[in-house]
Tab-separated table of C-alpha atoms in Angstrom:
chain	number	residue	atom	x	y	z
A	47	UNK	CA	-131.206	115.894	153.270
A	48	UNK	CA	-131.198	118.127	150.277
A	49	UNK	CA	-134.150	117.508	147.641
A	50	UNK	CA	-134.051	117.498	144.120
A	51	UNK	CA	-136.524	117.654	141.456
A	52	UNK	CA	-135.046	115.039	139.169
A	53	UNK	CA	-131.731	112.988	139.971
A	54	UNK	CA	-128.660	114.467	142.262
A	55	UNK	CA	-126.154	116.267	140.301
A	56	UNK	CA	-123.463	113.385	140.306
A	57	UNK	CA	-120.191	114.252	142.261
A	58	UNK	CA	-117.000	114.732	141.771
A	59	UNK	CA	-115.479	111.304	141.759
A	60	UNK	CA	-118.212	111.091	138.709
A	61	UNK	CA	-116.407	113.503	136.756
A	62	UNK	CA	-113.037	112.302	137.296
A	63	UNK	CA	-113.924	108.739	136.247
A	64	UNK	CA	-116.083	109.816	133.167
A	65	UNK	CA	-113.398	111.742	131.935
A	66	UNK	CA	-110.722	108.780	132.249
A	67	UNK	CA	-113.144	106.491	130.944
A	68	UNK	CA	-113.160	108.126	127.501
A	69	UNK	CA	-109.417	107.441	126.856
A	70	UNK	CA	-109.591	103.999	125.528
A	71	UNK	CA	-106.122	101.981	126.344
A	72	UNK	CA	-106.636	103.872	130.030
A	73	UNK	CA	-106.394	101.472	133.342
A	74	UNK	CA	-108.112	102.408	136.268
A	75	UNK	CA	-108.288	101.013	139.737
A	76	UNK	CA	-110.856	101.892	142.118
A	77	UNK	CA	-110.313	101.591	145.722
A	78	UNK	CA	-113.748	100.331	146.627
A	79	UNK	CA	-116.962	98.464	147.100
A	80	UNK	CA	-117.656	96.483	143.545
A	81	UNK	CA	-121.124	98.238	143.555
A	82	UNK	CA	-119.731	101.622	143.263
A	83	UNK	CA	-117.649	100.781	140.301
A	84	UNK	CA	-120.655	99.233	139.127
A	85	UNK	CA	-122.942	102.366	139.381
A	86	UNK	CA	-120.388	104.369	137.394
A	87	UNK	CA	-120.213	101.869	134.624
A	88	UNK	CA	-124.002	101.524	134.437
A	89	UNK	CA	-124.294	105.169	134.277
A	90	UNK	CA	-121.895	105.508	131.109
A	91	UNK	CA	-124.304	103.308	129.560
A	92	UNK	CA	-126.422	106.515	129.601
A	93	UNK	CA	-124.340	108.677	127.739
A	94	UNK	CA	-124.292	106.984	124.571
A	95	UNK	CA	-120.886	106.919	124.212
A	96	UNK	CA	-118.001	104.031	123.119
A	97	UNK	CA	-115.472	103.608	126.554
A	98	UNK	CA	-112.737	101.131	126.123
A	99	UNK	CA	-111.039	101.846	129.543
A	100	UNK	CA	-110.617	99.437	131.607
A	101	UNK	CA	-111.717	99.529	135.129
A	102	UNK	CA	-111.060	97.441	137.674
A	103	UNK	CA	-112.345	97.145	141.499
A	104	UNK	CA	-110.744	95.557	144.768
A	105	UNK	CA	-113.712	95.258	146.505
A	106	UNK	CA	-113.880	95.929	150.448
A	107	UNK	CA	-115.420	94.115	152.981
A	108	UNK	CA	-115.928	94.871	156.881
A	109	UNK	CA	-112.111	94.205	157.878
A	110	UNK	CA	-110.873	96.876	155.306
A	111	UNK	CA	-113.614	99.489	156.302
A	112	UNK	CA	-112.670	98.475	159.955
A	113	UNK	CA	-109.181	98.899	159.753
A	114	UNK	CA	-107.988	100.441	157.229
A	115	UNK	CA	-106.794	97.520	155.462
A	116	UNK	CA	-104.780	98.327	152.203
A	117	UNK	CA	-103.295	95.046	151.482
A	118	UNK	CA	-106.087	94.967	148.587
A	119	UNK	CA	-105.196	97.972	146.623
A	120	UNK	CA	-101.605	97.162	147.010
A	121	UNK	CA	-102.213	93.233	145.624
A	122	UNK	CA	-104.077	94.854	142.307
A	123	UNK	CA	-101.802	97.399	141.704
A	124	UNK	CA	-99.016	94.618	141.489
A	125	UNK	CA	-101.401	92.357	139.680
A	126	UNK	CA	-102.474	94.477	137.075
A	127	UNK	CA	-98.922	95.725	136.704
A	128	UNK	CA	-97.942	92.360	135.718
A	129	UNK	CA	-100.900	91.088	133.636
A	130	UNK	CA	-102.219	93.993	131.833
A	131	UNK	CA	-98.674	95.998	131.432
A	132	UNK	CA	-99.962	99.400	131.120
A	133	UNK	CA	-97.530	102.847	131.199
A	134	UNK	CA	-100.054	104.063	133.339
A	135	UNK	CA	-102.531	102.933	136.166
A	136	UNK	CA	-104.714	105.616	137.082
A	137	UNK	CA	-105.783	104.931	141.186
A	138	UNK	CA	-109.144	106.347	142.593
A	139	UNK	CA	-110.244	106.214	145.837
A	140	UNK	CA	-114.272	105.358	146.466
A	141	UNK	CA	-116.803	107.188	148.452
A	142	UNK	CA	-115.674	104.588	151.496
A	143	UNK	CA	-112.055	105.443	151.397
A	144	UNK	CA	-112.973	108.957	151.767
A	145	UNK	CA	-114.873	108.428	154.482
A	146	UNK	CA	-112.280	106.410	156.621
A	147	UNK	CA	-109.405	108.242	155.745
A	148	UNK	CA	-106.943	105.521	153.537
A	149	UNK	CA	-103.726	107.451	152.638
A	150	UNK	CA	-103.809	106.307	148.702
A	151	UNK	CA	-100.383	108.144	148.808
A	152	UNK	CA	-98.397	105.862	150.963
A	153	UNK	CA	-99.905	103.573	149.150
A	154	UNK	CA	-98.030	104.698	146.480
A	155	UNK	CA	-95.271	104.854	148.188
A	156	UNK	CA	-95.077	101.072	149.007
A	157	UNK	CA	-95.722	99.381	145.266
A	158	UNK	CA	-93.751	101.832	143.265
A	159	UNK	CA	-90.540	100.697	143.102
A	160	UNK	CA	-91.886	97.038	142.483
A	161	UNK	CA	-94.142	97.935	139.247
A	162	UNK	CA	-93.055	99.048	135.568
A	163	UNK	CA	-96.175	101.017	135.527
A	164	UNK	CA	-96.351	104.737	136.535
A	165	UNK	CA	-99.344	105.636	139.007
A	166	UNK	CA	-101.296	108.519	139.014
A	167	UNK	CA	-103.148	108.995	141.760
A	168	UNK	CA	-106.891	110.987	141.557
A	169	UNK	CA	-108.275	113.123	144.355
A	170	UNK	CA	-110.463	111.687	146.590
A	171	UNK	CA	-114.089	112.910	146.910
A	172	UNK	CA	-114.671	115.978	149.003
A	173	UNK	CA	-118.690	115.584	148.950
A	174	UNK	CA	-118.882	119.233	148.155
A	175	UNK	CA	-118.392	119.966	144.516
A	176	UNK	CA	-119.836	118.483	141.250
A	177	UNK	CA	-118.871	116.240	138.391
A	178	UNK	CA	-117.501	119.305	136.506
A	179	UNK	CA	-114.900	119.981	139.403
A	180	UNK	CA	-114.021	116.165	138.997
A	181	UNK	CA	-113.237	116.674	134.896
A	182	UNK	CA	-111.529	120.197	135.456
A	183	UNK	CA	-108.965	118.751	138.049
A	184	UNK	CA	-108.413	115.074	135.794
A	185	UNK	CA	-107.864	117.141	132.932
A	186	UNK	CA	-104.910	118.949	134.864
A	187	UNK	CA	-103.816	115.882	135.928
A	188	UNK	CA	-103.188	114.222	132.609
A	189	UNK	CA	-101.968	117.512	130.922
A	190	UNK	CA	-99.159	117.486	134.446
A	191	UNK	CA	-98.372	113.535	134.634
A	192	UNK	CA	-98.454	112.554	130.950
A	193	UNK	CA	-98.446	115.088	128.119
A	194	UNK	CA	-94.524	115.208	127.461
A	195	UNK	CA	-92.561	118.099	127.074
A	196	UNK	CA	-91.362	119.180	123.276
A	197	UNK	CA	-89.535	122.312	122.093
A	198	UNK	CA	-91.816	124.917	122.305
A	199	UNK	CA	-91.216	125.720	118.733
A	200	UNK	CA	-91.607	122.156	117.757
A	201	UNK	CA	-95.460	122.115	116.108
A	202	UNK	CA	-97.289	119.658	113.768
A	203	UNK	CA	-100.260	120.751	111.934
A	204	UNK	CA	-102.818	119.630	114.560
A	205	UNK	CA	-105.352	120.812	117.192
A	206	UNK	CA	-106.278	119.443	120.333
A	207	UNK	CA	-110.207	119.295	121.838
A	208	UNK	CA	-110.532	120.561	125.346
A	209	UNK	CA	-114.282	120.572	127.723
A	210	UNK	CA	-115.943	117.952	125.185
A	211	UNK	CA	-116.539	114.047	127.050
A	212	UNK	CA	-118.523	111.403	127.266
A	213	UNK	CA	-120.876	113.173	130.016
A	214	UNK	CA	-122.089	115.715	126.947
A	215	UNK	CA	-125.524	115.380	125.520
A	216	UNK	CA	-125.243	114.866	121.635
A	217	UNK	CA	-121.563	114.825	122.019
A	218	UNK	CA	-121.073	112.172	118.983
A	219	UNK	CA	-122.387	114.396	116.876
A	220	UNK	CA	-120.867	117.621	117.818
A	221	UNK	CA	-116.948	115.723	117.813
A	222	UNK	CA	-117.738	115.209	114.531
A	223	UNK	CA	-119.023	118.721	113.380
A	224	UNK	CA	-115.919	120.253	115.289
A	225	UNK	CA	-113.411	117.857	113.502
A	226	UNK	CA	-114.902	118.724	110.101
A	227	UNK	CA	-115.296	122.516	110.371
A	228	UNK	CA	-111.381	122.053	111.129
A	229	UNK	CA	-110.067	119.949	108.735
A	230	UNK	CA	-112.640	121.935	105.346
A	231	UNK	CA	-111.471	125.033	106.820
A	232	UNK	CA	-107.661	125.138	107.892
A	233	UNK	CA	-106.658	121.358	106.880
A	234	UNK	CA	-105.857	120.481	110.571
A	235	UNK	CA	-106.202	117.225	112.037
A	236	UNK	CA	-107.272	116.163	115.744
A	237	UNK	CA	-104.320	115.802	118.007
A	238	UNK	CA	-106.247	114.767	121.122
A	239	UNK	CA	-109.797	115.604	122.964
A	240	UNK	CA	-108.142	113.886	126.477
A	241	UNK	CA	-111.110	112.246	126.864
A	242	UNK	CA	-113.536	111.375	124.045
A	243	UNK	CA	-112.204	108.634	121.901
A	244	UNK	CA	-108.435	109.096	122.732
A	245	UNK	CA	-105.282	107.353	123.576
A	246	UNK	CA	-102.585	108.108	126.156
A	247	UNK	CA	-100.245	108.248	122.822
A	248	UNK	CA	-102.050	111.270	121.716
A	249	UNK	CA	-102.395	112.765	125.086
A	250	UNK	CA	-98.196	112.122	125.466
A	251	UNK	CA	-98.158	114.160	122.488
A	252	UNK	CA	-100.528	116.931	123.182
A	253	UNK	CA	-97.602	119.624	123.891
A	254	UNK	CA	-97.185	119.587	119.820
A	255	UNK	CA	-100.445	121.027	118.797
A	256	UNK	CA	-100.561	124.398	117.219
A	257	UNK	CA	-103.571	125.284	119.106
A	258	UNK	CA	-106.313	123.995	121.619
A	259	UNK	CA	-109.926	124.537	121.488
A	260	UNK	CA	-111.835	124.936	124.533
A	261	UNK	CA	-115.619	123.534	124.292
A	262	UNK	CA	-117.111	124.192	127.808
A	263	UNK	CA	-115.348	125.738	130.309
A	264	UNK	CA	-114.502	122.410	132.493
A	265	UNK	CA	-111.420	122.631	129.678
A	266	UNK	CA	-110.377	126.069	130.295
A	267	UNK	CA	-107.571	125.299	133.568
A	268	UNK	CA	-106.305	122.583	131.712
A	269	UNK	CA	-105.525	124.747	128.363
A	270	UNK	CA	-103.968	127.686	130.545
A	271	UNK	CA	-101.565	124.954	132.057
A	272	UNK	CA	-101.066	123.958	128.163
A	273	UNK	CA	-100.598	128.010	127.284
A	274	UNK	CA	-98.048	128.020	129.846
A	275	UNK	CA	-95.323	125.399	129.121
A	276	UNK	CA	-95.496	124.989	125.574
A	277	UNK	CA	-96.953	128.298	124.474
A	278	UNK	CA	-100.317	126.855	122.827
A	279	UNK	CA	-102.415	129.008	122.037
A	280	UNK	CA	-106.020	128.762	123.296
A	281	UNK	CA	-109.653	129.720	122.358
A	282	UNK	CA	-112.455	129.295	124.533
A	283	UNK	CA	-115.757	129.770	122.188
A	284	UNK	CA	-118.187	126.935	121.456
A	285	UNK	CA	-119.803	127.432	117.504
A	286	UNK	CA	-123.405	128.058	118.000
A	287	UNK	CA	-125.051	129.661	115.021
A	288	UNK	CA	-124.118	130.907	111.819
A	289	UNK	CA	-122.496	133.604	113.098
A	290	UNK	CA	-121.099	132.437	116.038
A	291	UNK	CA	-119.331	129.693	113.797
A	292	UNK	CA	-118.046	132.165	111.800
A	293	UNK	CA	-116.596	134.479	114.544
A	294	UNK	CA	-115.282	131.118	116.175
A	295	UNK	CA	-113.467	129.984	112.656
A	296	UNK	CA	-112.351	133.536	112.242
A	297	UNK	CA	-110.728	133.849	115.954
A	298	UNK	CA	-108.797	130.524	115.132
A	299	UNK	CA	-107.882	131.795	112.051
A	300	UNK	CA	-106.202	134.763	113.674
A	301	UNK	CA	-104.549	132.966	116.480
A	302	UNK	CA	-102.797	130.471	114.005
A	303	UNK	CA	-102.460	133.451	111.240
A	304	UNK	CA	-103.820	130.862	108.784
A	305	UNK	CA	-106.289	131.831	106.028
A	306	UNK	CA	-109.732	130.387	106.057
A	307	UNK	CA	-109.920	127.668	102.629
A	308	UNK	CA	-113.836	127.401	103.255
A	309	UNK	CA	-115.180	124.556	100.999
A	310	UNK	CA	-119.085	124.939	102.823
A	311	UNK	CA	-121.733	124.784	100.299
A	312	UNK	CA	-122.610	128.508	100.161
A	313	UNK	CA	-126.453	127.947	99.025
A	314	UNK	CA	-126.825	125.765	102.187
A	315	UNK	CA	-125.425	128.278	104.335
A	316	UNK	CA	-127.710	130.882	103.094
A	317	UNK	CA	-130.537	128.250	103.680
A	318	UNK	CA	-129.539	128.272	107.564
A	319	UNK	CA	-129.474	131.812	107.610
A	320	UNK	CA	-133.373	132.290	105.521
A	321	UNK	CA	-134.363	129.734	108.826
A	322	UNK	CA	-132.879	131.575	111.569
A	323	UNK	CA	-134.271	135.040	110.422
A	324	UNK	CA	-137.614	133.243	109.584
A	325	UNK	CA	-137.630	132.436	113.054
A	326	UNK	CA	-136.329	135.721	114.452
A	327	UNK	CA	-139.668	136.941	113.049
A	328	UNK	CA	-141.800	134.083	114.710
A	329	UNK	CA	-140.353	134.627	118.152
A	330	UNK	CA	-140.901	138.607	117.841
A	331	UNK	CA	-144.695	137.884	117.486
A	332	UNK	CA	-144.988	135.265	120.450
A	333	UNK	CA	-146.792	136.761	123.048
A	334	UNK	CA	-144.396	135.136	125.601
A	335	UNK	CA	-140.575	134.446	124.175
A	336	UNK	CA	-139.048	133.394	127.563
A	337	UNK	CA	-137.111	130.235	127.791
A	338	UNK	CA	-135.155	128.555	130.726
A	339	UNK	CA	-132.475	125.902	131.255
A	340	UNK	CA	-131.881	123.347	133.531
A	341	UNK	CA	-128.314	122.340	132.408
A	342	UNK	CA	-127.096	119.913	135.231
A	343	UNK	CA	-124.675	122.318	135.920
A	344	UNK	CA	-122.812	122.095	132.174
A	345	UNK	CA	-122.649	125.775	131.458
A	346	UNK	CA	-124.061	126.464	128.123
A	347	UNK	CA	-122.843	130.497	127.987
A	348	UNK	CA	-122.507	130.519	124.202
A	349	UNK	CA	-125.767	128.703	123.250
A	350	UNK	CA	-127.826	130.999	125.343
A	351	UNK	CA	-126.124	133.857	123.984
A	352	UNK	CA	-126.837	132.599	120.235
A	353	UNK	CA	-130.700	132.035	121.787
A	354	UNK	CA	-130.908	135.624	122.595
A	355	UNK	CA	-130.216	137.071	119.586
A	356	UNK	CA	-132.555	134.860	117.758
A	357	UNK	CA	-134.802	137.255	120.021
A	358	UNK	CA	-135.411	134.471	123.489
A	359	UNK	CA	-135.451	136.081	126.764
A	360	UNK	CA	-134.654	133.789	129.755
A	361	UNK	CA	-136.262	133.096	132.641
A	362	UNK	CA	-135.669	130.743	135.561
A	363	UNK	CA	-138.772	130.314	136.214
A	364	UNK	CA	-139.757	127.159	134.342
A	365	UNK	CA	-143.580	127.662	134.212
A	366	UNK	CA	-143.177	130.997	132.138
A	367	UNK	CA	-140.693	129.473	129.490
A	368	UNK	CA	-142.339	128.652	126.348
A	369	UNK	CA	-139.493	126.583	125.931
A	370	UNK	CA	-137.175	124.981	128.620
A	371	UNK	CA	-133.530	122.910	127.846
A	372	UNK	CA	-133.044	120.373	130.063
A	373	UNK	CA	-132.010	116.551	130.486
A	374	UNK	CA	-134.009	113.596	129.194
A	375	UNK	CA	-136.331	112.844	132.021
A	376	UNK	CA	-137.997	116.125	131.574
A	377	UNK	CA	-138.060	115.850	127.301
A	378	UNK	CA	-139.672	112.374	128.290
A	379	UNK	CA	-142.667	114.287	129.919
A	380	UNK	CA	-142.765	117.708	128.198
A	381	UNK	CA	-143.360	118.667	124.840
A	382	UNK	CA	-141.970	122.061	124.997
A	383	UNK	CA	-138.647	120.825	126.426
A	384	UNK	CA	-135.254	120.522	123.825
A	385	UNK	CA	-132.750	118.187	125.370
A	386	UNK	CA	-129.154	119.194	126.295
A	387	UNK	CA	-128.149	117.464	128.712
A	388	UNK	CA	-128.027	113.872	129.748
A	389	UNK	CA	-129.310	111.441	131.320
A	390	UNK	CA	-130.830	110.018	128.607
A	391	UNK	CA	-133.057	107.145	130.086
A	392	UNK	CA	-134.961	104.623	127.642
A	393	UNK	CA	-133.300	106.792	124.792
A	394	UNK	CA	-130.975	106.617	122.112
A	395	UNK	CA	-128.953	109.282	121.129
A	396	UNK	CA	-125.921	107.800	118.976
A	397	UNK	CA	-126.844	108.207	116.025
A	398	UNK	CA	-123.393	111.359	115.177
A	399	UNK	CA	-124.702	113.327	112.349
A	400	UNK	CA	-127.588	115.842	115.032
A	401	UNK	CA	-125.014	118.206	115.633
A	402	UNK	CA	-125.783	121.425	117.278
A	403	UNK	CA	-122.282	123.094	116.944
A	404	UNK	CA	-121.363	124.068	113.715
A	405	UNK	CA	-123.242	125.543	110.459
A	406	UNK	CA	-125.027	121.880	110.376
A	407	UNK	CA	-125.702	122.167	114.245
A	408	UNK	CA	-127.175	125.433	113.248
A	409	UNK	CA	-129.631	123.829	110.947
A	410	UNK	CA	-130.413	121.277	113.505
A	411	UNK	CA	-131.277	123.694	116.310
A	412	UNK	CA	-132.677	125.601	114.336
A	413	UNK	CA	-135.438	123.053	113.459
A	414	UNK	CA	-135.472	122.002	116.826
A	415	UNK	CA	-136.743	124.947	118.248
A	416	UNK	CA	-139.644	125.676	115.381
A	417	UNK	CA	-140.658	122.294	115.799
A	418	UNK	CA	-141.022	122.768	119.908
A	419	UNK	CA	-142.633	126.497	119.522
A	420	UNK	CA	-145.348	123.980	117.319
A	421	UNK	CA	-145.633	121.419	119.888
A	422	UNK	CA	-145.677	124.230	123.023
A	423	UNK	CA	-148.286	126.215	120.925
A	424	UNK	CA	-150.402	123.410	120.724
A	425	UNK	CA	-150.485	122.076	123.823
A	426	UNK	CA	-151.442	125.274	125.314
């Protein structure tokens, strides 16, 4: 049995129905006990984060795990088929199913010609990779069985969010910084995120965007596929900093060949910049500038790189950082810890104006860290 400091790194079958669960009019059948539906539901509750989905459970008792019984999956599809009269059902095997080997597909097979409904069926869980594997391959899925071929010369003037969901700390905030550093700067509207706060609508309609923008890199496969048929553009840089928001605006700006209209307040900028070179100059007189992260496995490449130049060296060591990033359980107990990552247990973090993308995220972090360097310093 493998031990861990804090809580497992959730699986797989975690990602895949985290990532459904942020598309609001999506239906979702799990092939399962009702108490592992009900751990996933409970554990969105820790995210912060609106869901609308609906998910539904067959339950499974002895007989089913005994034989292989699929009379129950079949009987909901046709159910919900009838009652709820979604285009979609999305069907998910559970950790059981796995386990005893139920063929979801000819499952499939049997109740398709008798439902209006189109079913997409999601891997099963292979007890070896994480919840990031679980949104990458989802994310494929929905760009493959539901984002509907247009003219590849057929654009509208929007953009489409990829690698942002419900499972990202602070990610409230940061949707919003995103959609306004697009709309002040090129006048572009949010086509769809796929899932956080979305529609299947806007996913159908995906292949229409004049560019995507990849967040973290659990978005990258699905924007290649995207590239690929309907010649979208992609970039895959996440805003951290002044100037890392300006190199990401400026990148965008030369894939779409679309002049920047900035309307940023200029003196507030400046502030941000007076703060992060005021605290260039407090980390270059620390005796010890190391910091460390412990992401839950949510790669953060373009926030450590913005934490280096402010003048941070890392370390994976956690007892020699000054500083350490983590989930928070350990901001809970530490006072030189900066959350970025969930869970977020007997906290509340919806409150969507704490960005940390963004020239306001900037500010933010910015403020963040001084204040932690103040609390570490103390403490010592």
């Amino acid at each position: 049995m493998k031990l861990y400091k804090n809580n497992p790194i959730a699986s797989d079958r975690m990602g895949i129905l985290w990532t459904l669960n942020g598309i609001n009019d999506a239906v979702i059948i799990e092939f399962g006990p009702a108490g592992t539906t009900h751990f996933s539901i409970e554990g969105l509750m820790q995210f912060g984060a609106d869901t609308s989905a609906k998910t539904f459970t067959t339950h499974m008792d002895e007989h089913d795990v005994t034989f292989g019984n699929e009379d129950r999956i079949i009987d909901a599809i046709l159910e919900i088929d009838e009652i709820e009269k979604p285009e979609y059902i999305f069907v998910i095997g559970s950790s059981i199913t796995s386990i005893i080997g139920i063929d979801l597909e000819s499952v499939r097979f049997q109740v398709e010609d008798r439902v209006d409904s189109k079913i997409i069926l999601l891997p099963d869980c292979d007890f070896q990779n994480d919840f990031t594997h679980g949104v990458d391959e989802t994310l494929q899925i929905l760009v493959n069985e539901i984002t509907k071929k247009s003219p590849k010369m057929e654009k509208l003037p929007f953009y489409n969010i990829l690698g942002l969901g419900i499972y990202n700390y602070n990610q409230s905030s940061d949707f919003k910084e995103i959609k306004r550093l697009m709309k002040e700067n090129f006048s572009l509207e949010l086509g769809t995120t796929f899932m956080l706060d979305t529609n299947i609508k806007d996913i159908e309609q995906a292949s229409k965007a004049l560019i995507n923008i990849v967040l973290h890199k659990e978005g990258l496969e699905a924007a290649k596929l995207l590239e690929e048929a309907y010649d979208q553009p992609y970039i895959y840089l996440t805003p951290y900093g002044i100037e890392g928001t300006k190199k990401w605006l400026n990148s965008i700006s030369e894939l779409l060949n679309m002049e920047i209209t900035p309307t940023e307040d200029n003196s507030e900028i400046n502030r941000v910049v007076y703060k992060e070179n005021m605290l260039k100059r407090r980390v270059a007189r620390l005796d010890n500038n190391k910091l460390c992260f412990n992401n839950n496995n949510i790669s953060y490449k373009y926030l450590e790189e913005y934490l280096y130049k402010l003048g941070f060296k890392k370390t994976v060591d956690e007892r020699e950082a000054i500083i350490r990033f983590s989930d928070g359980i350990e901001a809970l107990h530490n006072q030189n810890v900066i959350q970025i990552s969930p869970p977020s247990f007997r906290q509340d973090n919806e409150y969507p104006y704490l960005p940390i993308m963004g020239y306001r995220g900037a500010y933010y972090l910015v403020q963040q860290i001084n204040n932690t360097l103040t609390k570490a310093e103390l403490s010592q």
